[in-house]
């Protein structure tokens, strides 16, 4: 599992090279390219990956139970990591910086790295991706509520509306009833053309997400990237402590359900590096986006080794 996961992470990061090069060679403006790809991922590809996974999976009671379990697990786990992060970073005097480090240690790059990683690790396995889409829904709920409060320190920025009304969550809410009533591509062979289109857009998530990562890496100042000890601690919390906490929660779950089919999802989502959206929140709320970028950059680089390690130990 370690070598296979290491190879898959390396392949993912290899896909980031074109994004890095086109910015370094000044072929396109970095900001414009990153914004276009972000819009494509959030408003096109992520909804299609949800539809593709649901509409290619026949209804099964166990899958529904697992789906609910992943949804709840992601919310509980992320909230728990926020609490742990707040305790670990009490030594940081500046409230805004403390909030950034806690956020970086709690929220993983589920949409833009976890799903592409699972696509490569488990090719053609729609069930695994289906569970991952549930993680994104739960992630958004926590990010736009507790996460927003963590970054800003102000309750007025908590947004249940944005937590629910966003493309991945809306796609999930539309696809779920279709799954429950077993209305899918398997039951309608005449829709095979639509199924192909859906799959093609879903398959774009990995390449586009990694190209955007390459663009972001190209913009980073490597001279200052490794200068902040707090960034390393945030990366350690996210990459080393989070999988241990997830494993403990998973073991607790085994007392009342079988987690064999979702074990990979639970550990993978916990092992992901810090979420990209921390930089978006910092920009929107006028916080230190430079520190946020360092957290994402350092954790992403180190995850090359820590993701395979987490899967080897806990899956």
mmCIF file of C-alpha atoms in Angstrom:
data_model
loop_
_atom_site.group_PDB
_atom_site.id
_atom_site.type_symbol
_atom_site.label_atom_id
_atom_site.label_comp_id
_atom_site.label_asym_id
_atom_site.label_seq_id
_atom_site.Cartn_x
_atom_site.Cartn_y
_atom_site.Cartn_z
ATOM 1 C CA UNK A 1 0.000 0.000 0.000
ATOM 2 C CA UNK A 2 2.851 2.417 0.817
ATOM 3 C CA UNK A 3 4.596 2.110 -2.549
ATOM 4 C CA UNK A 4 1.324 2.177 -4.498
ATOM 5 C CA UNK A 5 0.156 5.290 -2.633
ATOM 6 C CA UNK A 6 3.567 6.940 -3.023
ATOM 7 C CA UNK A 7 3.432 6.327 -6.764
ATOM 8 C CA UNK A 8 -0.086 7.769 -6.987
ATOM 9 C CA UNK A 9 0.823 10.920 -5.032
ATOM 10 C CA UNK A 10 3.866 11.347 -7.280
ATOM 11 C CA UNK A 11 1.659 10.996 -10.373
ATOM 12 C CA UNK A 12 -0.713 13.625 -9.008
ATOM 13 C CA UNK A 13 2.101 16.077 -8.383
ATOM 14 C CA UNK A 14 3.535 15.314 -11.821
ATOM 15 C CA UNK A 15 0.289 16.692 -13.237
ATOM 16 C CA UNK A 16 1.074 19.964 -11.437
ATOM 17 C CA UNK A 17 4.195 20.500 -13.578
ATOM 18 C CA UNK A 18 2.366 22.055 -16.591
ATOM 19 C CA UNK A 19 0.731 24.641 -14.328
ATOM 20 C CA UNK A 20 4.089 25.470 -12.763
ATOM 21 C CA UNK A 21 5.789 25.829 -16.141
ATOM 22 C CA UNK A 22 3.170 27.977 -17.869
ATOM 23 C CA UNK A 23 3.419 30.516 -15.044
ATOM 24 C CA UNK A 24 7.211 30.455 -14.766
ATOM 25 C CA UNK A 25 7.502 30.846 -18.548
ATOM 26 C CA UNK A 26 4.960 33.699 -18.354
ATOM 27 C CA UNK A 27 2.692 32.067 -20.928
ATOM 28 C CA UNK A 28 -0.440 33.123 -19.004
ATOM 29 C CA UNK A 29 -1.123 35.456 -16.045
ATOM 30 C CA UNK A 30 -1.122 33.310 -12.896
ATOM 31 C CA UNK A 31 -4.092 35.017 -11.253
ATOM 32 C CA UNK A 32 -6.335 34.788 -14.317
ATOM 33 C CA UNK A 33 -5.445 31.163 -15.023
ATOM 34 C CA UNK A 34 -5.991 30.089 -11.411
ATOM 35 C CA UNK A 35 -9.355 31.881 -11.260
ATOM 36 C CA UNK A 36 -10.563 30.248 -14.490
ATOM 37 C CA UNK A 37 -9.542 26.773 -13.323
ATOM 38 C CA UNK A 38 -11.142 27.340 -9.898
ATOM 39 C CA UNK A 39 -14.436 28.293 -11.550
ATOM 40 C CA UNK A 40 -14.256 25.214 -13.800
ATOM 41 C CA UNK A 41 -13.575 22.925 -10.845
ATOM 42 C CA UNK A 42 -16.210 24.312 -8.489
ATOM 43 C CA UNK A 43 -19.030 25.058 -10.931
ATOM 44 C CA UNK A 44 -18.527 22.345 -13.551
ATOM 45 C CA UNK A 45 -16.256 19.450 -12.630
ATOM 46 C CA UNK A 46 -17.203 18.873 -8.985
ATOM 47 C CA UNK A 47 -20.960 18.730 -9.713
ATOM 48 C CA UNK A 48 -20.274 16.352 -12.601
ATOM 49 C CA UNK A 49 -18.146 14.092 -10.424
ATOM 50 C CA UNK A 50 -21.063 13.881 -7.987
ATOM 51 C CA UNK A 51 -23.541 13.040 -10.742
ATOM 52 C CA UNK A 52 -21.130 10.561 -12.319
ATOM 53 C CA UNK A 53 -20.607 8.633 -9.077
ATOM 54 C CA UNK A 54 -24.295 8.570 -8.068
ATOM 55 C CA UNK A 55 -25.718 7.862 -11.520
ATOM 56 C CA UNK A 56 -23.371 4.932 -12.096
ATOM 57 C CA UNK A 57 -24.135 3.279 -8.756
ATOM 58 C CA UNK A 58 -27.197 1.119 -8.129
ATOM 59 C CA UNK A 59 -29.064 1.741 -4.886
ATOM 60 C CA UNK A 60 -27.935 -0.400 -1.997
ATOM 61 C CA UNK A 61 -28.929 -0.023 1.650
ATOM 62 C CA UNK A 62 -25.362 -0.570 2.854
ATOM 63 C CA UNK A 63 -24.065 2.130 0.513
ATOM 64 C CA UNK A 64 -26.651 4.561 1.920
ATOM 65 C CA UNK A 65 -25.598 3.711 5.485
ATOM 66 C CA UNK A 66 -21.944 4.179 4.575
ATOM 67 C CA UNK A 67 -22.765 7.479 2.861
ATOM 68 C CA UNK A 68 -24.436 8.816 5.995
ATOM 69 C CA UNK A 69 -21.552 7.522 8.123
ATOM 70 C CA UNK A 70 -18.949 9.331 5.986
ATOM 71 C CA UNK A 71 -21.035 12.522 6.068
ATOM 72 C CA UNK A 72 -21.254 12.472 9.874
ATOM 73 C CA UNK A 73 -17.659 11.319 10.350
ATOM 74 C CA UNK A 74 -16.260 14.192 8.263
ATOM 75 C CA UNK A 75 -18.185 16.788 10.253
ATOM 76 C CA UNK A 76 -17.304 15.321 13.655
ATOM 77 C CA UNK A 77 -13.664 14.711 12.736
ATOM 78 C CA UNK A 78 -13.122 18.217 11.318
ATOM 79 C CA UNK A 79 -14.817 19.856 14.308
ATOM 80 C CA UNK A 80 -12.687 17.775 16.670
ATOM 81 C CA UNK A 81 -9.508 18.790 14.834
ATOM 82 C CA UNK A 82 -10.536 22.450 15.169
ATOM 83 C CA UNK A 83 -10.756 21.976 18.944
ATOM 84 C CA UNK A 84 -7.414 20.169 19.078
ATOM 85 C CA UNK A 85 -5.800 22.850 16.925
ATOM 86 C CA UNK A 86 -7.082 25.629 19.184
ATOM 87 C CA UNK A 87 -5.392 23.931 22.148
ATOM 88 C CA UNK A 88 -2.123 23.240 20.327
ATOM 89 C CA UNK A 89 -1.808 26.803 19.038
ATOM 90 C CA UNK A 90 -2.659 28.595 22.279
ATOM 91 C CA UNK A 91 0.987 29.711 22.388
ATOM 92 C CA UNK A 92 0.455 31.875 19.289
ATOM 93 C CA UNK A 93 -0.348 35.340 20.652
ATOM 94 C CA UNK A 94 -1.867 36.836 17.498
ATOM 95 C CA UNK A 95 -5.502 35.687 17.237
ATOM 96 C CA UNK A 96 -5.631 35.802 13.437
ATOM 97 C CA UNK A 97 -2.462 33.740 13.017
ATOM 98 C CA UNK A 98 -3.666 31.266 15.640
ATOM 99 C CA UNK A 99 -6.911 30.866 13.716
ATOM 100 C CA UNK A 100 -5.046 30.304 10.440
ATOM 101 C CA UNK A 101 -2.853 27.594 11.941
ATOM 102 C CA UNK A 102 -5.862 25.877 13.542
ATOM 103 C CA UNK A 103 -7.732 25.979 10.221
ATOM 104 C CA UNK A 104 -4.729 24.596 8.327
ATOM 105 C CA UNK A 105 -4.467 21.738 10.814
ATOM 106 C CA UNK A 106 -8.167 20.848 10.647
ATOM 107 C CA UNK A 107 -9.331 21.253 7.040
ATOM 108 C CA UNK A 108 -7.893 19.023 4.327
ATOM 109 C CA UNK A 109 -7.800 19.407 0.561
ATOM 110 C CA UNK A 110 -10.706 17.010 -0.005
ATOM 111 C CA UNK A 111 -12.190 18.351 -3.228
ATOM 112 C CA UNK A 112 -9.037 19.193 -5.144
ATOM 113 C CA UNK A 113 -6.660 16.444 -3.993
ATOM 114 C CA UNK A 114 -8.512 13.676 -2.143
ATOM 115 C CA UNK A 115 -10.874 12.896 -5.014
ATOM 116 C CA UNK A 116 -8.156 12.933 -7.726
ATOM 117 C CA UNK A 117 -6.000 10.711 -5.500
ATOM 118 C CA UNK A 118 -8.858 8.226 -5.027
ATOM 119 C CA UNK A 119 -9.573 8.297 -8.775
ATOM 120 C CA UNK A 120 -6.006 7.191 -9.463
ATOM 121 C CA UNK A 121 -5.814 4.750 -6.548
ATOM 122 C CA UNK A 122 -9.192 3.108 -7.265
ATOM 123 C CA UNK A 123 -9.875 3.648 -11.000
ATOM 124 C CA UNK A 124 -13.491 3.081 -12.025
ATOM 125 C CA UNK A 125 -14.679 2.682 -8.419
ATOM 126 C CA UNK A 126 -17.711 4.997 -8.348
ATOM 127 C CA UNK A 127 -18.652 3.928 -4.834
ATOM 128 C CA UNK A 128 -15.437 5.315 -3.338
ATOM 129 C CA UNK A 129 -15.940 8.637 -5.152
ATOM 130 C CA UNK A 130 -19.584 8.704 -4.056
ATOM 131 C CA UNK A 131 -18.449 8.597 -0.418
ATOM 132 C CA UNK A 132 -15.894 11.325 -1.146
ATOM 133 C CA UNK A 133 -18.634 13.646 -2.431
ATOM 134 C CA UNK A 134 -20.404 13.222 0.918
ATOM 135 C CA UNK A 135 -17.179 14.360 2.591
ATOM 136 C CA UNK A 136 -17.192 17.541 0.500
ATOM 137 C CA UNK A 137 -20.755 18.360 1.589
ATOM 138 C CA UNK A 138 -19.847 17.959 5.255
ATOM 139 C CA UNK A 139 -16.584 19.843 4.727
ATOM 140 C CA UNK A 140 -18.460 22.834 3.263
ATOM 141 C CA UNK A 141 -20.927 22.873 6.154
ATOM 142 C CA UNK A 142 -18.120 23.076 8.708
ATOM 143 C CA UNK A 143 -15.897 25.389 6.624
ATOM 144 C CA UNK A 144 -18.550 28.072 6.115
ATOM 145 C CA UNK A 145 -19.593 27.989 9.783
ATOM 146 C CA UNK A 146 -16.890 26.985 12.285
ATOM 147 C CA UNK A 147 -14.156 27.545 9.714
ATOM 148 C CA UNK A 148 -15.274 31.085 8.948
ATOM 149 C CA UNK A 149 -15.436 31.878 12.650
ATOM 150 C CA UNK A 150 -11.960 30.411 13.116
ATOM 151 C CA UNK A 151 -10.507 32.709 10.443
ATOM 152 C CA UNK A 152 -12.391 35.893 11.360
ATOM 153 C CA UNK A 153 -13.246 35.538 15.049
ATOM 154 C CA UNK A 154 -16.651 37.066 14.273
ATOM 155 C CA UNK A 155 -19.974 35.214 14.307
ATOM 156 C CA UNK A 156 -21.434 37.532 11.662
ATOM 157 C CA UNK A 157 -19.329 35.770 9.015
ATOM 158 C CA UNK A 158 -20.873 32.358 9.747
ATOM 159 C CA UNK A 159 -22.903 31.555 6.620
ATOM 160 C CA UNK A 160 -25.321 28.617 6.598
ATOM 161 C CA UNK A 161 -26.596 29.859 3.241
ATOM 162 C CA UNK A 162 -23.181 29.493 1.596
ATOM 163 C CA UNK A 163 -22.661 26.180 3.393
ATOM 164 C CA UNK A 164 -25.716 24.766 1.627
ATOM 165 C CA UNK A 165 -26.024 26.798 -1.576
ATOM 166 C CA UNK A 166 -22.828 25.873 -3.391
ATOM 167 C CA UNK A 167 -22.359 23.714 -6.523
ATOM 168 C CA UNK A 168 -20.997 20.514 -4.873
ATOM 169 C CA UNK A 169 -23.696 20.492 -2.173
ATOM 170 C CA UNK A 170 -26.539 21.300 -4.581
ATOM 171 C CA UNK A 171 -25.331 18.547 -6.939
ATOM 172 C CA UNK A 172 -25.317 16.136 -3.986
ATOM 173 C CA UNK A 173 -28.858 17.126 -2.974
ATOM 174 C CA UNK A 174 -30.077 16.604 -6.558
ATOM 175 C CA UNK A 175 -28.247 13.311 -7.097
ATOM 176 C CA UNK A 176 -29.184 11.726 -3.765
ATOM 177 C CA UNK A 177 -32.939 11.290 -4.523
ATOM 178 C CA UNK A 178 -32.048 9.836 -7.939
ATOM 179 C CA UNK A 179 -29.829 7.317 -6.158
ATOM 180 C CA UNK A 180 -32.541 6.492 -3.600
ATOM 181 C CA UNK A 181 -35.070 5.767 -6.364
ATOM 182 C CA UNK A 182 -32.456 3.895 -8.406
ATOM 183 C CA UNK A 183 -32.753 6.304 -11.335
ATOM 184 C CA UNK A 184 -29.353 5.998 -12.975
ATOM 185 C CA UNK A 185 -27.454 5.340 -16.191
ATOM 186 C CA UNK A 186 -27.455 1.593 -15.514
ATOM 187 C CA UNK A 187 -31.261 1.586 -15.695
ATOM 188 C CA UNK A 188 -31.316 3.684 -18.881
ATOM 189 C CA UNK A 189 -28.896 2.395 -21.557
ATOM 190 C CA UNK A 190 -30.290 4.988 -23.981
ATOM 191 C CA UNK A 191 -28.522 7.662 -21.918
ATOM 192 C CA UNK A 192 -25.074 6.183 -22.563
ATOM 193 C CA UNK A 193 -24.018 9.319 -24.463
ATOM 194 C CA UNK A 194 -24.920 11.530 -21.505
ATOM 195 C CA UNK A 195 -23.079 9.113 -19.226
ATOM 196 C CA UNK A 196 -19.905 9.552 -21.306
ATOM 197 C CA UNK A 197 -20.137 13.343 -21.125
ATOM 198 C CA UNK A 198 -20.653 13.138 -17.379
ATOM 199 C CA UNK A 199 -17.624 10.861 -16.984
ATOM 200 C CA UNK A 200 -15.405 13.073 -19.150
ATOM 201 C CA UNK A 201 -16.126 16.150 -17.045
ATOM 202 C CA UNK A 202 -15.642 14.136 -13.849
ATOM 203 C CA UNK A 203 -12.252 12.932 -15.079
ATOM 204 C CA UNK A 204 -11.103 16.549 -15.497
ATOM 205 C CA UNK A 205 -11.009 17.113 -11.729
ATOM 206 C CA UNK A 206 -7.585 15.549 -11.230
ATOM 207 C CA UNK A 207 -5.678 17.264 -14.070
ATOM 208 C CA UNK A 208 -7.282 20.686 -13.525
ATOM 209 C CA UNK A 209 -6.828 20.601 -9.739
ATOM 210 C CA UNK A 210 -3.177 19.667 -10.094
ATOM 211 C CA UNK A 211 -2.531 22.293 -12.787
ATOM 212 C CA UNK A 212 -3.984 24.896 -10.424
ATOM 213 C CA UNK A 213 -1.726 23.583 -7.653
ATOM 214 C CA UNK A 214 1.251 23.991 -9.990
ATOM 215 C CA UNK A 215 0.214 27.587 -10.665
ATOM 216 C CA UNK A 216 0.004 28.297 -6.926
ATOM 217 C CA UNK A 217 3.403 26.690 -6.284
ATOM 218 C CA UNK A 218 4.935 28.821 -9.048
ATOM 219 C CA UNK A 219 3.740 31.948 -7.236
ATOM 220 C CA UNK A 220 5.280 30.957 -3.888
ATOM 221 C CA UNK A 221 8.446 32.529 -2.535
ATOM 222 C CA UNK A 222 10.548 29.517 -1.589
ATOM 223 C CA UNK A 223 13.020 31.683 0.336
ATOM 224 C CA UNK A 224 10.363 32.500 2.934
ATOM 225 C CA UNK A 225 8.329 29.301 2.606
ATOM 226 C CA UNK A 226 10.385 27.415 5.189
ATOM 227 C CA UNK A 227 10.965 30.274 7.635
ATOM 228 C CA UNK A 228 7.938 30.029 9.962
ATOM 229 C CA UNK A 229 7.983 27.294 12.675
ATOM 230 C CA UNK A 230 4.231 27.633 13.181
ATOM 231 C CA UNK A 231 3.682 26.499 9.604
ATOM 232 C CA UNK A 232 5.614 23.293 10.294
ATOM 233 C CA UNK A 233 3.545 22.624 13.409
ATOM 234 C CA UNK A 234 0.319 23.183 11.461
ATOM 235 C CA UNK A 235 1.570 20.716 8.831
ATOM 236 C CA UNK A 236 2.435 18.184 11.552
ATOM 237 C CA UNK A 237 -1.054 18.510 13.035
ATOM 238 C CA UNK A 238 -2.683 18.027 9.634
ATOM 239 C CA UNK A 239 -0.451 15.304 8.210
ATOM 240 C CA UNK A 240 0.574 13.297 11.291
ATOM 241 C CA UNK A 241 -1.919 13.914 14.091
ATOM 242 C CA UNK A 242 -5.106 14.094 11.989
ATOM 243 C CA UNK A 243 -4.804 10.514 10.601
ATOM 244 C CA UNK A 244 -4.252 9.218 14.159
ATOM 245 C CA UNK A 245 -7.377 11.038 15.379
ATOM 246 C CA UNK A 246 -9.322 9.726 12.373
ATOM 247 C CA UNK A 247 -8.164 6.180 13.108
ATOM 248 C CA UNK A 248 -9.280 6.501 16.746
ATOM 249 C CA UNK A 249 -12.709 7.766 15.645
ATOM 250 C CA UNK A 250 -12.931 4.973 13.094
ATOM 251 C CA UNK A 251 -12.187 2.374 15.766
ATOM 252 C CA UNK A 252 -14.981 3.899 17.851
ATOM 253 C CA UNK A 253 -17.309 3.514 14.870
ATOM 254 C CA UNK A 254 -16.503 -0.203 14.611
ATOM 255 C CA UNK A 255 -18.400 -0.772 17.863
ATOM 256 C CA UNK A 256 -21.696 -0.198 16.038
ATOM 257 C CA UNK A 257 -20.995 -0.656 12.306
ATOM 258 C CA UNK A 258 -18.682 -2.289 9.778
ATOM 259 C CA UNK A 259 -16.292 0.329 8.372
ATOM 260 C CA UNK A 260 -14.425 -1.942 5.943
ATOM 261 C CA UNK A 261 -15.955 -0.327 2.832
ATOM 262 C CA UNK A 262 -15.308 3.262 3.959
ATOM 263 C CA UNK A 263 -12.002 2.778 5.773
ATOM 264 C CA UNK A 264 -9.975 4.018 2.794
ATOM 265 C CA UNK A 265 -12.142 7.140 2.459
ATOM 266 C CA UNK A 266 -11.936 8.039 6.141
ATOM 267 C CA UNK A 267 -8.159 7.785 6.412
ATOM 268 C CA UNK A 268 -7.518 9.397 3.025
ATOM 269 C CA UNK A 269 -9.610 12.481 3.795
ATOM 270 C CA UNK A 270 -7.796 12.820 7.129
ATOM 271 C CA UNK A 271 -4.353 12.476 5.520
ATOM 272 C CA UNK A 272 -4.817 15.230 2.943
ATOM 273 C CA UNK A 273 -2.700 18.414 3.161
ATOM 274 C CA UNK A 274 -4.231 21.740 4.200
ATOM 275 C CA UNK A 275 -7.206 22.921 2.153
ATOM 276 C CA UNK A 276 -6.702 25.493 -0.614
ATOM 277 C CA UNK A 277 -9.756 27.457 0.496
ATOM 278 C CA UNK A 278 -7.854 28.865 3.469
ATOM 279 C CA UNK A 279 -6.189 31.239 0.983
ATOM 280 C CA UNK A 280 -9.584 32.243 -0.421
ATOM 281 C CA UNK A 281 -10.969 33.010 3.048
ATOM 282 C CA UNK A 282 -7.861 35.027 3.947
ATOM 283 C CA UNK A 283 -8.216 37.100 0.788
ATOM 284 C CA UNK A 284 -11.938 37.707 1.334
ATOM 285 C CA UNK A 285 -11.574 38.657 5.010
ATOM 286 C CA UNK A 286 -8.285 40.568 4.639
ATOM 287 C CA UNK A 287 -6.178 38.150 6.684
ATOM 288 C CA UNK A 288 -2.579 37.038 6.094
ATOM 289 C CA UNK A 289 -2.840 35.090 2.827
ATOM 290 C CA UNK A 290 0.954 34.707 2.836
ATOM 291 C CA UNK A 291 0.891 32.532 5.960
ATOM 292 C CA UNK A 292 -2.039 30.585 4.503
ATOM 293 C CA UNK A 293 -0.094 29.929 1.290
ATOM 294 C CA UNK A 294 2.873 28.684 3.322
ATOM 295 C CA UNK A 295 0.627 26.253 5.220
ATOM 296 C CA UNK A 296 -0.808 24.865 1.986
ATOM 297 C CA UNK A 297 2.583 24.730 0.260
ATOM 298 C CA UNK A 298 4.528 23.024 3.062
ATOM 299 C CA UNK A 299 1.794 20.496 3.852
ATOM 300 C CA UNK A 300 1.333 19.627 0.172
ATOM 301 C CA UNK A 301 5.052 18.975 -0.330
ATOM 302 C CA UNK A 302 5.345 16.882 2.846
ATOM 303 C CA UNK A 303 2.180 14.916 2.016
ATOM 304 C CA UNK A 304 4.121 13.084 -0.698
ATOM 305 C CA UNK A 305 5.501 10.918 2.110
ATOM 306 C CA UNK A 306 2.847 11.233 4.823
ATOM 307 C CA UNK A 307 -0.188 10.169 2.751
ATOM 308 C CA UNK A 308 1.335 6.770 1.822
ATOM 309 C CA UNK A 309 2.499 6.387 5.438
ATOM 310 C CA UNK A 310 -1.003 7.033 6.818
ATOM 311 C CA UNK A 311 -2.596 4.566 4.398
ATOM 312 C CA UNK A 312 0.028 1.925 5.192
ATOM 313 C CA UNK A 313 -0.513 2.263 8.955
ATOM 314 C CA UNK A 314 -4.263 2.756 9.219
ATOM 315 C CA UNK A 315 -6.043 1.266 6.175
#
